[in-house]
Coordinates of C-alpha atoms in Angstrom, one line a residue:
X1 CA 0.8 0.1 0.1
X2 CA 1.7 3.9 -1.0
X3 CA 1.4 6.1 1.8
X4 CA 0.0 9.8 0.9
X5 CA 1.2 13.0 1.9
X6 CA -1.8 15.5 1.9
X7 CA -0.8 19.6 1.4
X8 CA -2.8 22.2 1.9
X9 CA -2.1 25.8 1.3
X10 CA -3.7 28.5 3.3
X11 CA -4.3 32.4 4.5
X12 CA -7.1 32.7 6.6
X13 CA -8.7 29.8 5.9
X14 CA -10.2 29.3 10.0
X15 CA -14.3 29.1 7.9
X16 CA -13.7 26.3 5.5
X17 CA -10.1 24.5 7.1
X18 CA -12.1 22.4 9.3
X19 CA -14.3 20.9 6.5
X20 CA -10.9 20.6 3.9
X21 CA -9.2 18.8 6.6
X22 CA -11.8 16.2 7.8
X23 CA -12.4 15.0 4.8
X24 CA -8.2 13.9 4.2
X25 CA -8.5 11.9 6.9
X26 CA -9.0 8.6 6.1
X27 CA -6.8 9.1 3.1
X28 CA -4.1 10.3 3.7
X29 CA -0.8 9.5 5.6
X30 CA 0.2 12.9 6.8
X31 CA -1.6 16.3 6.4
X32 CA 0.8 19.2 6.0
X33 CA 0.0 23.2 6.4
X34 CA 2.0 25.5 4.4
X35 CA 0.6 28.4 5.6
X36 CA 1.2 32.7 4.4
X37 CA 1.4 33.9 8.3
X38 CA -2.6 33.7 8.9
X39 CA -3.9 36.0 12.0
X40 CA -6.9 34.1 12.5
X41 CA -7.5 30.7 14.0
X42 CA -6.1 28.7 11.1
X43 CA -3.3 27.0 12.8
X44 CA -5.1 26.2 16.1
X45 CA -7.6 24.6 13.9
X46 CA -4.9 22.6 11.5
X47 CA -3.4 21.9 14.6
X48 CA -6.0 20.2 16.8
X49 CA -6.7 17.8 13.7
X50 CA -3.6 16.7 13.8
X51 CA -2.1 18.9 10.9
X52 CA 1.9 19.5 10.8
X53 CA 1.9 23.5 10.3
X54 CA 4.7 25.5 8.4
X55 CA 5.0 28.6 8.1
X56 CA 6.3 30.1 4.9
X57 CA 6.7 33.4 2.6
X58 CA 3.8 33.8 0.2
X59 CA 5.6 34.3 -4.1
X60 CA 2.0 33.1 -5.4
X61 CA 0.2 30.4 -5.6
X62 CA 2.0 27.4 -8.0
X63 CA 5.8 28.5 -5.7
X64 CA 3.3 27.8 -3.0
X65 CA 1.9 24.8 -3.9
X66 CA 5.7 23.8 -5.1
X67 CA 7.0 24.6 -1.7
X68 CA 4.0 22.1 -0.5
X69 CA 4.9 19.8 -2.3
X70 CA 8.4 19.5 -1.2
X71 CA 7.5 19.7 2.6
X72 CA 5.4 16.3 1.6
X73 CA 7.0 13.0 3.2
X74 CA 6.2 10.7 1.0
X75 CA 6.1 10.9 -2.8
X76 CA 2.9 10.4 -3.7
X77 CA 0.7 13.4 -3.1
X78 CA -3.1 15.2 -2.8
X79 CA -2.7 18.6 -2.7
X80 CA -5.9 20.5 -2.3
X81 CA -7.2 24.2 -1.4
X82 CA -8.8 25.3 1.3
X83 CA -12.2 25.6 0.8
X84 CA -12.0 22.3 -1.4
X85 CA -13.2 18.9 0.3
X86 CA -13.0 15.0 -1.0
X87 CA -16.6 13.7 -1.6
X88 CA -17.3 10.7 0.2
X89 CA -17.4 8.7 -3.5
X90 CA -14.0 10.5 -3.9
X91 CA -12.3 9.0 -0.5
X92 CA -13.3 5.2 -1.2
X93 CA -11.8 5.7 -5.3
X94 CA -8.4 7.1 -3.5
X95 CA -8.6 4.4 -0.4
X96 CA -8.8 1.4 -3.6
X97 CA -6.1 3.5 -5.8
X98 CA -3.8 3.3 -2.2
X99 CA -3.9 -0.7 -2.7
X100 CA -3.4 -1.0 -6.3
X101 CA -1.2 2.3 -7.3
X102 CA -1.1 1.8 -11.7
X103 CA -0.7 5.6 -12.4
X104 CA 2.1 8.5 -12.5
X105 CA -1.7 10.6 -11.0
X106 CA -4.7 10.6 -10.9
X107 CA -8.1 13.5 -12.5
X108 CA -11.2 13.8 -11.4
X109 CA -14.7 15.8 -11.7
X110 CA -14.4 19.3 -9.3
X111 CA -18.1 19.9 -8.6
X112 CA -18.5 23.9 -8.2
X113 CA -20.7 25.4 -5.3
X114 CA -22.2 29.1 -6.2
X115 CA -24.2 31.3 -4.7
X116 CA -26.6 28.6 -2.7
X117 CA -26.2 25.7 -5.7
X118 CA -24.3 22.9 -6.5
X119 CA -23.4 24.1 -10.7
X120 CA -24.1 19.9 -12.0
X121 CA -23.6 21.1 -16.1
X122 CA -22.0 23.6 -17.5
X123 CA -18.6 24.7 -18.2
X124 CA -17.8 23.5 -15.0
X125 CA -18.3 20.1 -14.7
X126 CA -16.9 18.0 -14.7
X127 CA -14.2 20.3 -14.1
X128 CA -11.2 17.8 -14.3
X129 CA -8.7 18.6 -11.9
X130 CA -5.2 16.3 -11.4
X131 CA -5.2 17.0 -7.6
X132 CA -3.4 13.3 -6.6
X133 CA 0.1 12.9 -8.1
X134 CA 3.5 11.2 -8.0
X135 CA 6.0 14.8 -7.2
X136 CA 8.6 12.7 -9.0
X137 CA 6.7 12.8 -12.1
X138 CA 5.0 16.1 -12.0
X139 CA 4.8 20.1 -10.2
X140 CA 2.4 23.0 -10.3
X141 CA 3.0 24.6 -13.7
X142 CA 1.0 27.7 -15.5
X143 CA 0.5 31.2 -15.0
X144 CA -0.3 33.7 -12.3
X145 CA -3.7 33.4 -12.2
X146 CA -4.5 29.7 -13.2
X147 CA -1.7 26.9 -11.1
X148 CA -2.2 23.8 -13.8
X149 CA -0.6 20.8 -12.7
X150 CA 1.6 19.6 -15.6
X151 CA 3.1 16.1 -16.2
X152 CA 6.1 14.9 -16.9
X153 CA 6.0 13.5 -20.5
X154 CA 5.3 9.9 -21.2
X155 CA 3.5 10.0 -17.4
X156 CA 0.5 8.2 -17.3
X157 CA -3.0 10.0 -15.7
X158 CA -5.5 7.7 -14.3
X159 CA -9.2 9.0 -12.8
X160 CA -11.2 8.4 -10.1
X161 CA -14.5 8.4 -9.9
X162 CA -16.0 11.5 -7.3
X163 CA -16.3 14.8 -7.0
X164 CA -13.8 17.3 -5.5
X165 CA -16.3 19.3 -3.7
X166 CA -15.5 22.8 -4.0
X167 CA -17.3 26.1 -2.5
X168 CA -16.7 29.2 -5.0
X169 CA -18.9 32.2 -4.1
X170 CA -21.6 32.8 -1.5
X171 CA -22.9 35.9 -3.5
X172 CA -23.6 37.6 -7.2
X173 CA -21.7 40.2 -6.6
X174 CA -18.4 38.4 -5.3
X175 CA -18.4 36.6 -9.0
X176 CA -18.9 39.8 -10.5
X177 CA -15.9 41.1 -8.2
X178 CA -13.9 37.9 -9.0
X179 CA -15.1 38.5 -12.5
X180 CA -13.6 42.0 -13.0
X181 CA -10.4 41.5 -11.4
X182 CA -9.3 38.2 -13.2
X183 CA -10.5 40.1 -16.1
X184 CA -8.1 42.3 -16.3
X185 CA -4.8 40.0 -15.0
X186 CA -5.4 38.0 -17.8
X187 CA -5.6 41.3 -20.4
X188 CA -2.1 42.1 -18.8
X189 CA -0.6 38.9 -19.0
X190 CA -1.9 38.2 -22.8
X191 CA -0.7 42.5 -23.8
X192 CA 3.0 41.4 -22.4
X193 CA 3.0 37.9 -24.4
X194 CA 2.3 39.7 -27.0
X195 CA -1.2 38.3 -28.2
X196 CA -4.1 40.5 -29.4
X197 CA -7.7 41.3 -29.1
X198 CA -9.7 41.7 -32.5
X199 CA -13.9 42.8 -33.3
X200 CA -14.1 38.5 -33.6
X201 CA -12.9 38.2 -30.2
X202 CA -14.3 40.7 -28.5
X203 CA -18.0 39.8 -30.3
X204 CA -18.4 36.3 -31.4
X205 CA -15.7 34.6 -28.6
X206 CA -18.0 35.9 -25.7
X207 CA -21.2 34.9 -28.2
X208 CA -19.8 31.1 -28.3
X209 CA -18.8 31.1 -25.0
X210 CA -22.3 31.0 -23.7
X211 CA -23.5 29.1 -25.9
X212 CA -21.5 25.8 -25.3
X213 CA -21.6 26.6 -21.7
X214 CA -24.8 26.7 -21.8
X215 CA -26.6 25.3 -25.0
X216 CA -23.6 22.6 -25.4
X217 CA -22.9 21.9 -22.1
X218 CA -26.6 22.0 -20.6
X219 CA -25.8 24.5 -18.4
X220 CA -29.5 24.9 -18.8
X221 CA -31.1 22.2 -16.8
X222 CA -29.5 24.3 -13.9
X223 CA -31.7 27.1 -13.8
X224 CA -30.9 30.3 -12.9
X225 CA -27.4 29.1 -11.7
X226 CA -26.6 27.9 -14.7
X227 CA -27.5 31.2 -16.7
X228 CA -25.5 33.2 -14.6
X229 CA -22.8 31.1 -15.1
X230 CA -22.6 30.6 -18.7
X231 CA -22.8 34.2 -18.6
X232 CA -20.4 35.6 -16.2
X233 CA -17.7 32.8 -18.3
X234 CA -18.7 35.3 -21.5
X235 CA -18.7 38.3 -19.6
X236 CA -15.6 37.7 -18.4
X237 CA -14.0 36.3 -21.9
X238 CA -15.7 40.0 -23.7
X239 CA -13.4 42.5 -20.8
X240 CA -10.5 40.4 -21.0
X241 CA -10.3 41.2 -24.7
X242 CA -11.7 45.3 -24.5
X243 CA -9.2 45.9 -21.7
X244 CA -6.5 44.5 -23.9
X245 CA -8.2 46.6 -26.4
X246 CA -7.6 49.3 -23.8
X247 CA -4.2 48.7 -23.6
X248 CA -2.9 48.3 -27.0
X249 CA -4.9 51.6 -27.9
X250 CA -2.9 53.5 -24.4
X251 CA 0.2 51.7 -25.8
X252 CA -0.3 53.1 -28.5
X253 CA -1.1 57.0 -27.9
X254 CA 2.1 56.6 -25.8
X255 CA 4.4 55.4 -28.7
X256 CA 2.9 58.4 -30.7
X257 CA 3.4 61.5 -28.2
X258 CA 6.8 60.0 -26.8
X259 CA 10.1 59.4 -27.8
X260 CA 10.2 55.4 -27.7
X261 CA 13.4 55.6 -26.1
X262 CA 11.7 57.7 -22.7
X263 CA 12.6 55.2 -19.9
X264 CA 8.7 56.2 -18.9
X265 CA 7.9 54.2 -22.3
X266 CA 10.1 51.7 -21.3
X267 CA 12.4 49.3 -23.2
X268 CA 11.9 45.3 -24.9
X269 CA 15.1 43.7 -23.4
X270 CA 15.3 40.2 -24.3
X271 CA 17.4 36.9 -23.1
X272 CA 18.7 34.0 -24.3
X273 CA 17.2 32.0 -21.3
X274 CA 17.9 28.3 -22.2
X275 CA 19.3 27.9 -18.8
X276 CA 17.0 30.0 -16.9
X277 CA 14.4 27.4 -17.7
X278 CA 16.4 24.1 -17.8
X279 CA 19.2 24.0 -16.1
X280 CA 19.3 23.8 -12.1
X281 CA 22.9 25.1 -11.0
X282 CA 25.0 27.7 -11.7
X283 CA 24.5 29.3 -15.6
X284 CA 20.3 28.7 -14.8
X285 CA 20.7 30.3 -11.1
X286 CA 22.3 33.2 -12.7
X287 CA 20.3 33.6 -15.3
X288 CA 17.0 33.0 -12.9
X289 CA 18.4 35.2 -10.0
X290 CA 18.7 38.2 -12.7
X291 CA 15.7 37.6 -14.8
X292 CA 14.0 38.1 -11.4
X293 CA 15.6 40.6 -10.2
X294 CA 14.8 42.6 -12.8
X295 CA 11.5 42.0 -13.5
X296 CA 10.5 42.3 -9.7
X297 CA 12.3 45.9 -9.2
X298 CA 11.1 47.1 -12.5
X299 CA 7.5 47.6 -13.9
X300 CA 8.7 49.6 -16.5
X301 CA 10.1 47.3 -19.0
X302 CA 8.9 44.5 -21.0
X303 CA 10.8 41.1 -20.7
X304 CA 10.8 39.2 -23.6
X305 CA 12.2 35.5 -22.2
X306 CA 14.0 33.1 -25.3
X307 CA 13.9 29.2 -25.4
X308 CA 14.0 26.7 -27.8
X309 CA 12.1 24.7 -25.5
X310 CA 9.0 25.6 -23.3
X311 CA 8.1 22.0 -21.9
X312 CA 9.0 20.6 -18.6
X313 CA 11.0 24.1 -17.7
X314 CA 11.6 25.1 -14.3
X315 CA 9.2 27.9 -13.6
X316 CA 10.0 31.4 -12.3
X317 CA 9.0 33.3 -9.7
X318 CA 5.1 34.0 -10.2
X319 CA 5.8 38.0 -9.3
X320 CA 7.5 38.3 -12.9
X321 CA 4.6 36.6 -15.1
X322 CA 3.2 40.0 -15.3
X323 CA 6.1 41.6 -17.0
X324 CA 7.2 38.8 -19.4
X325 CA 6.8 37.4 -22.4
X326 CA 8.3 33.9 -23.1
X327 CA 9.3 32.7 -27.2
X328 CA 10.1 29.8 -28.4
X329 CA 9.9 28.6 -31.8
X330 CA 6.7 28.6 -34.1
X331 CA 8.0 26.6 -36.9
X332 CA 7.7 22.5 -36.6
X333 CA 11.5 22.1 -37.3
X334 CA 12.9 24.5 -36.1
X335 CA 11.4 23.4 -32.4
X336 CA 13.2 19.7 -33.6
X337 CA 16.5 21.8 -34.3
X338 CA 16.4 23.4 -31.1
X339 CA 20.3 24.8 -30.6
X340 CA 20.7 25.7 -34.3
X341 CA 17.4 28.3 -33.7
X342 CA 19.4 29.6 -30.8
X343 CA 22.5 30.1 -32.3
X344 CA 21.1 31.6 -35.6
X345 CA 17.1 31.4 -36.4
X346 CA 16.4 33.4 -33.6
X347 CA 17.8 36.6 -35.0
X348 CA 14.5 37.2 -36.9
X349 CA 12.3 36.3 -33.9
X350 CA 14.4 39.5 -32.1
X351 CA 14.0 41.2 -35.1
X352 CA 10.2 40.2 -35.2
X353 CA 9.5 41.2 -31.6
X354 CA 11.4 45.0 -32.0
X355 CA 13.6 44.2 -29.2
X356 CA 15.9 47.0 -27.7
X357 CA 18.2 45.2 -25.8
X358 CA 19.2 41.6 -26.4
X359 CA 21.0 40.0 -23.7
X360 CA 23.0 36.8 -23.6
X361 CA 23.2 35.1 -19.6
X362 CA 26.1 32.2 -20.7
X363 CA 28.7 32.7 -23.6
X364 CA 26.6 33.4 -26.9
X365 CA 25.6 35.4 -28.9
X366 CA 23.3 34.0 -31.9
X367 CA 25.2 34.5 -36.0
X368 CA 24.7 37.7 -37.4
X369 CA 22.5 39.3 -34.1
X370 CA 23.3 42.6 -35.4
X371 CA 20.8 42.3 -38.3
X372 CA 18.6 42.4 -35.9
X373 CA 19.3 46.0 -35.0
X374 CA 19.2 44.9 -31.2
X375 CA 22.3 46.4 -28.6
X376 CA 23.9 43.6 -27.3
X377 CA 25.3 42.3 -24.0
X378 CA 27.0 38.9 -23.4
X379 CA 27.6 37.7 -19.7
X380 CA 31.0 36.0 -19.3
X381 CA 30.5 34.1 -16.0
X382 CA 34.8 32.7 -16.3
X383 CA 37.7 31.2 -18.8
X384 CA 37.4 28.2 -16.6
X385 CA 37.9 25.8 -19.8
X386 CA 40.9 27.9 -21.1
X387 CA 43.2 27.8 -17.8
X388 CA 42.1 24.4 -17.6
X389 CA 41.9 22.6 -20.6
X390 CA 42.3 19.5 -19.1
X391 CA 38.5 19.1 -17.3
X392 CA 36.8 19.7 -20.6
X393 CA 38.4 17.9 -23.5
X394 CA 40.1 19.5 -26.7
X395 CA 36.8 19.3 -28.9
X396 CA 34.9 21.7 -26.5
X397 CA 37.3 24.3 -25.6
X398 CA 37.8 24.9 -29.2
X399 CA 33.9 25.1 -29.5
X400 CA 33.7 26.8 -26.4
X401 CA 36.8 29.4 -27.8
X402 CA 35.6 30.0 -31.2
X403 CA 31.1 30.8 -29.5
X404 CA 32.9 32.9 -27.0
X405 CA 35.3 35.3 -29.5
X406 CA 32.3 35.6 -31.7
X407 CA 30.0 36.8 -29.2
X408 CA 33.0 39.5 -27.8
X409 CA 33.5 40.4 -31.2
X410 CA 29.6 41.8 -31.3
X411 CA 29.3 42.4 -28.3
X412 CA 28.3 46.3 -27.4
X413 CA 29.5 45.4 -24.0
X414 CA 30.4 42.6 -22.0
X415 CA 29.9 41.9 -18.3
X416 CA 32.1 40.1 -16.4
X417 CA 31.2 39.0 -13.2
X418 CA 34.4 39.6 -11.1
X419 CA 37.4 41.1 -11.8
X420 CA 38.9 38.0 -12.3
X421 CA 36.6 37.2 -14.8
X422 CA 37.6 40.5 -16.8
X423 CA 41.4 39.8 -16.4
X424 CA 41.0 36.5 -17.6
X425 CA 38.9 37.7 -20.5
X426 CA 42.1 40.6 -21.6
X427 CA 44.8 38.3 -21.0
X428 CA 43.6 34.9 -22.9
X429 CA 41.0 37.4 -25.8
X430 CA 42.3 40.6 -26.0
X431 CA 39.5 41.8 -25.2
X432 CA 39.2 45.9 -25.1
X433 CA 39.1 46.8 -21.5
X434 CA 37.3 49.9 -22.2
X435 CA 34.5 47.0 -23.5
X436 CA 33.8 45.1 -20.5
X437 CA 32.3 46.0 -17.3
X438 CA 32.5 44.1 -13.8
X439 CA 28.8 43.3 -12.4
X440 CA 28.8 41.2 -9.5
X441 CA 25.7 38.6 -9.3
X442 CA 23.4 38.4 -6.7
X443 CA 21.8 35.3 -6.0
X444 CA 18.1 34.3 -4.7
X445 CA 16.7 36.8 -2.8
X446 CA 15.0 33.6 -0.7
X447 CA 18.6 32.9 1.4
X448 CA 18.1 36.4 2.9
X449 CA 14.8 35.1 4.3
X450 CA 14.8 33.2 8.2
X451 CA 13.8 29.8 7.8
X452 CA 11.8 28.6 10.6
X453 CA 12.9 25.4 13.3
X454 CA 9.4 23.6 12.3
X455 CA 10.2 24.0 8.2
X456 CA 13.9 23.3 9.5
X457 CA 13.1 19.9 10.9
X458 CA 10.6 19.3 7.9
X459 CA 13.4 19.4 5.7
X460 CA 15.5 17.4 8.5
X461 CA 13.8 14.8 8.9
X462 CA 13.3 14.1 5.1
X463 CA 17.2 14.0 4.4
X464 CA 17.9 12.8 7.4
X465 CA 20.6 15.5 8.5
X466 CA 21.8 15.6 12.2
X467 CA 21.7 18.5 13.7
X468 CA 25.2 19.9 13.6
X469 CA 26.9 19.7 10.6
X470 CA 30.0 21.3 7.8
X471 CA 28.2 22.2 4.2
X472 CA 29.5 21.3 1.0
X473 CA 27.6 22.3 -2.1
X474 CA 27.9 22.5 -5.7
X475 CA 28.7 20.1 -8.1
X476 CA 31.1 17.1 -7.0
X477 CA 33.4 17.6 -10.1
X478 CA 36.8 17.5 -9.5
X479 CA 38.1 21.2 -9.8
X480 CA 35.8 21.7 -6.7
X481 CA 37.8 19.5 -4.8
X482 CA 35.7 17.5 -2.7
X483 CA 37.8 14.9 -2.0
X484 CA 40.3 17.1 0.1
X485 CA 37.8 18.6 2.4
X486 CA 37.2 14.7 3.1
X487 CA 40.8 14.4 3.6
X488 CA 40.9 17.2 5.3
X489 CA 38.6 15.5 7.9
X490 CA 40.3 12.4 8.3
X491 CA 43.8 14.0 9.1
X492 CA 41.5 15.8 11.5
X493 CA 40.2 14.0 12.8
X494 CA 36.7 16.1 12.5
X495 CA 33.7 14.3 14.5
X496 CA 31.4 16.6 12.8
X497 CA 29.4 15.4 9.5
X498 CA 29.7 16.9 6.5
X499 CA 26.7 17.2 4.7
X500 CA 27.2 16.8 0.4
X501 CA 25.0 18.9 -1.7
X502 CA 25.2 18.5 -5.7
X503 CA 25.4 15.8 -8.8
X504 CA 27.2 13.3 -8.4
X505 CA 30.5 13.0 -11.2
X506 CA 32.8 10.7 -12.9
X507 CA 35.0 12.4 -10.4
X508 CA 32.8 11.4 -7.5
X509 CA 32.8 7.1 -8.4
X510 CA 36.1 7.0 -9.2
X511 CA 37.8 9.1 -7.0
X512 CA 35.5 10.5 -3.6
X513 CA 33.1 7.2 -3.2
X514 CA 36.6 5.2 -3.2
X515 CA 38.2 6.8 -0.7
X516 CA 35.1 6.9 2.1
X517 CA 35.2 3.3 1.3
X518 CA 39.2 2.7 1.7
X519 CA 39.0 4.5 4.7
X520 CA 36.2 3.9 5.9
X521 CA 34.7 7.2 6.2
X522 CA 30.5 7.4 7.1
X523 CA 30.5 10.6 8.4
X524 CA 29.2 12.4 4.9
X525 CA 25.6 13.2 3.8
X526 CA 24.5 12.7 0.2
X527 CA 20.8 14.2 0.3
X528 CA 19.5 13.3 -2.7
X529 CA 17.6 15.4 -5.1
X530 CA 17.3 18.7 -3.1
X531 CA 14.9 21.7 -4.0
X532 CA 16.1 25.0 -4.5
X533 CA 13.6 25.6 -1.8
X534 CA 15.2 23.7 0.7
X535 CA 18.7 24.4 0.6
X536 CA 17.9 28.1 2.1
X537 CA 17.2 26.5 5.4
X538 CA 20.2 23.4 5.4
X539 CA 22.9 26.3 4.4
X540 CA 20.7 28.3 7.7
X541 CA 21.8 25.8 10.1
X542 CA 24.8 24.5 9.1
X543 CA 27.9 25.5 11.0
X544 CA 29.9 26.0 8.9
X545 CA 30.2 26.4 4.9
X546 CA 33.4 24.8 2.9
X547 CA 34.8 25.7 -0.4
X548 CA 38.1 24.8 -1.7
X549 CA 36.9 25.1 -5.2
X550 CA 40.3 24.9 -7.7
X551 CA 38.9 27.7 -9.6
X552 CA 35.2 29.7 -10.1
X553 CA 34.6 33.2 -12.1
X554 CA 32.6 34.7 -9.3
X555 CA 31.2 31.2 -6.4
X556 CA 27.9 31.8 -6.0
X557 CA 27.5 29.0 -3.2
X558 CA 29.8 31.6 -1.2
X559 CA 27.6 34.6 -1.4
X560 CA 25.2 32.1 -0.3
X561 CA 26.3 31.1 2.7
X562 CA 27.2 34.4 3.4
X563 CA 23.9 35.7 2.9
X564 CA 22.4 33.0 4.4
X565 CA 24.8 33.6 8.0
X566 CA 27.5 31.1 8.3
X567 CA 31.2 31.1 8.3
X568 CA 32.9 30.2 5.1
X569 CA 36.3 28.7 4.5
X570 CA 37.5 28.9 0.0
X571 CA 40.5 29.2 -0.8
X572 CA 43.0 32.6 -1.4
X573 CA 43.1 34.0 -4.6
X574 CA 41.2 33.8 -8.4
X575 CA 38.1 35.2 -7.2
X576 CA 37.3 34.1 -4.2
X577 CA 38.0 36.7 -1.9
X578 CA 36.4 39.1 -3.7
X579 CA 33.0 37.2 -3.2
X580 CA 33.8 36.2 0.5
X581 CA 35.0 39.5 2.0
X582 CA 35.5 39.1 6.0
X583 CA 33.2 36.6 6.0
X584 CA 35.7 33.9 5.1
X585 CA 38.8 32.3 6.2
X586 CA 41.2 31.4 3.2
X587 CA 43.2 28.4 2.8
X588 CA 45.9 26.8 0.3
X589 CA 43.0 24.1 -1.6
X590 CA 45.8 22.0 -2.3
X591 CA 46.9 21.5 1.9
X592 CA 44.0 19.3 3.2
X593 CA 46.5 19.9 6.8
X594 CA 45.6 23.4 6.4
X595 CA 41.6 22.9 5.6
X596 CA 41.2 20.8 8.4
X597 CA 42.7 22.9 10.5
X598 CA 40.7 25.8 9.2
X599 CA 37.6 23.9 10.1
X600 CA 38.3 23.4 13.6
X601 CA 39.2 27.1 14.0
X602 CA 35.4 27.5 13.4
X603 CA 34.2 24.5 15.6
X604 CA 35.7 25.5 18.4
X605 CA 35.3 29.7 18.3
X606 CA 32.2 30.5 18.8
X607 CA 33.9 34.0 19.0
X608 CA 35.2 34.0 15.4
X609 CA 32.0 31.9 13.9
X610 CA 30.0 35.2 15.0
X611 CA 32.6 37.5 13.9
X612 CA 32.7 36.2 10.8
X613 CA 29.2 35.6 10.4
X614 CA 29.1 39.4 11.1
X615 CA 31.5 41.0 8.5
X616 CA 30.0 38.2 6.6
X617 CA 26.5 39.5 5.8
X618 CA 27.7 42.8 6.0
X619 CA 29.9 41.6 2.8
X620 CA 26.7 40.0 1.1
X621 CA 24.4 43.1 0.8
X622 CA 27.0 45.0 -2.1
X623 CA 25.7 42.0 -3.6
X624 CA 21.4 42.4 -3.3
X625 CA 18.9 41.6 -6.0
X626 CA 18.0 45.0 -6.5
X627 CA 21.7 46.4 -6.3
X628 CA 22.2 44.4 -8.9
X629 CA 19.4 45.2 -11.2
X630 CA 19.9 48.8 -10.7
X631 CA 23.2 49.0 -12.1
X632 CA 21.9 46.4 -15.5
X633 CA 19.9 48.7 -16.3
X634 CA 21.7 51.7 -16.0
X635 CA 23.5 49.7 -18.0
X636 CA 21.1 49.0 -20.5
X637 CA 19.9 52.9 -20.8
X638 CA 23.5 53.9 -21.7
X639 CA 23.3 51.7 -25.3
X640 CA 20.7 53.3 -25.9

């Protein structure tokens, strides 16, 4: 029999939460409430009914629900809203599939209660939803208005009998109010994505929506309620396109009366967003953090994200949805050959989208970019492939170098993420220093938020973490030098466990693992598949962060540690002292004895830990997302 975790997100739900929790008591092996700091009796009621209660800042429905998925003890998760409850028939269906789980997810009908009546027809029913899933195969996705569960390609979805009961609006006045709100949000979203309004969409589309809901879907059988729901759906559709038309008219009016480059008018800034959507570390984190901070702090400009595909992508933070657009290839053959589109054919789309500035976030710009008419910015993270070619292979080094040489040549401005990277660009590629600007990278703002003890305990139990531990975060590869940390712990007989979070490479299996086995070392913990949202808690509860990398372009884990309020041990030279400041102890990464001595100092000296932490937090302020975003906006404006 499989075990099911039930999760609910809440904010001031004292009127409905008891009904929701009680409906899941028979089917759920645990019930978790993720709450956005309610001020009513939601917590009291939830705890009384035996639910685990976790508080977490709200950053949109989608992100909050994904966070809730991550808190579950079990991989099979039932996700409900507080104003929903399982019907008896649906409870029985779930109990049966617990005995014989056959699919990756299950969907079931949702029956909506509106203004004193169950709506059993119209477009509102069956309103089938996926709410029971294997979290390893799916997650919450979608825009900021209606989040939906999306499963990975090839996943099997079954259907369960029984209704999910949903209490919607208590009055017609409330329905009209929500309809007006959603139509405004939808219009803004469509505008930012370049969708257009038309006479057909304003007049014919709402009429068809009413006919479909009231006649084809038998809404008339629900009497006055069916009529009102159908006419409301039609009106919502019409309002959306009317408001969308007004947005375009207002925008065109500004264009006709103001110079297009005035700050009030805003720019259209394009990004190579492939890694933002599909890389979960390094370059992906840089891309996501920059896009997120720009979109969060700037509501004047529009940010267009170019990606060769959109399926199964990493979802950006909720608040960015209102001022970003996502562009992917429209033609099938370009979708098929996404890399070719990204390196060449994308230029046509950049021109079509009237991009003012195109920013290559990771060493590349498309060939022929000058034909687009856009100004170009290139971010260069490091030249490790030239400094240490043995880590990459001759073919890869040749390709990387050719791409970077071309990008540096055509870029109007090059951003180096550290002085070390700027110096390498000048030394290795002979780039004009006047063309390079150093703008450090930031880390995700979630590292600034203090994680509650209950939330950490949930993560601690999930990954079987000790109460006190040292921490390493990063890909487990030769350059990152994990083996010397392990040797240092052995030589100095450090008993405190080391938690290692990162993807294992061939280096781990050929070098690190054999050393652990040969020396019978069992104090190294490797938690698997740690989510980005869980990292702040793991950082904040570590005693110290150890990062003796041989070379980096910036070393973002160092900044994450400092922002989290823990001291750092890292390498001398390279960019490390730029990133680590006075909040770090610097060692020779090739000397395990020196690494071990530094670890013992931090373990044994509370005063030293406090001093390093204080300096680290102060040093990290210069890397705050809003500070970095402001520097980039000044750079963009200087090009126009």
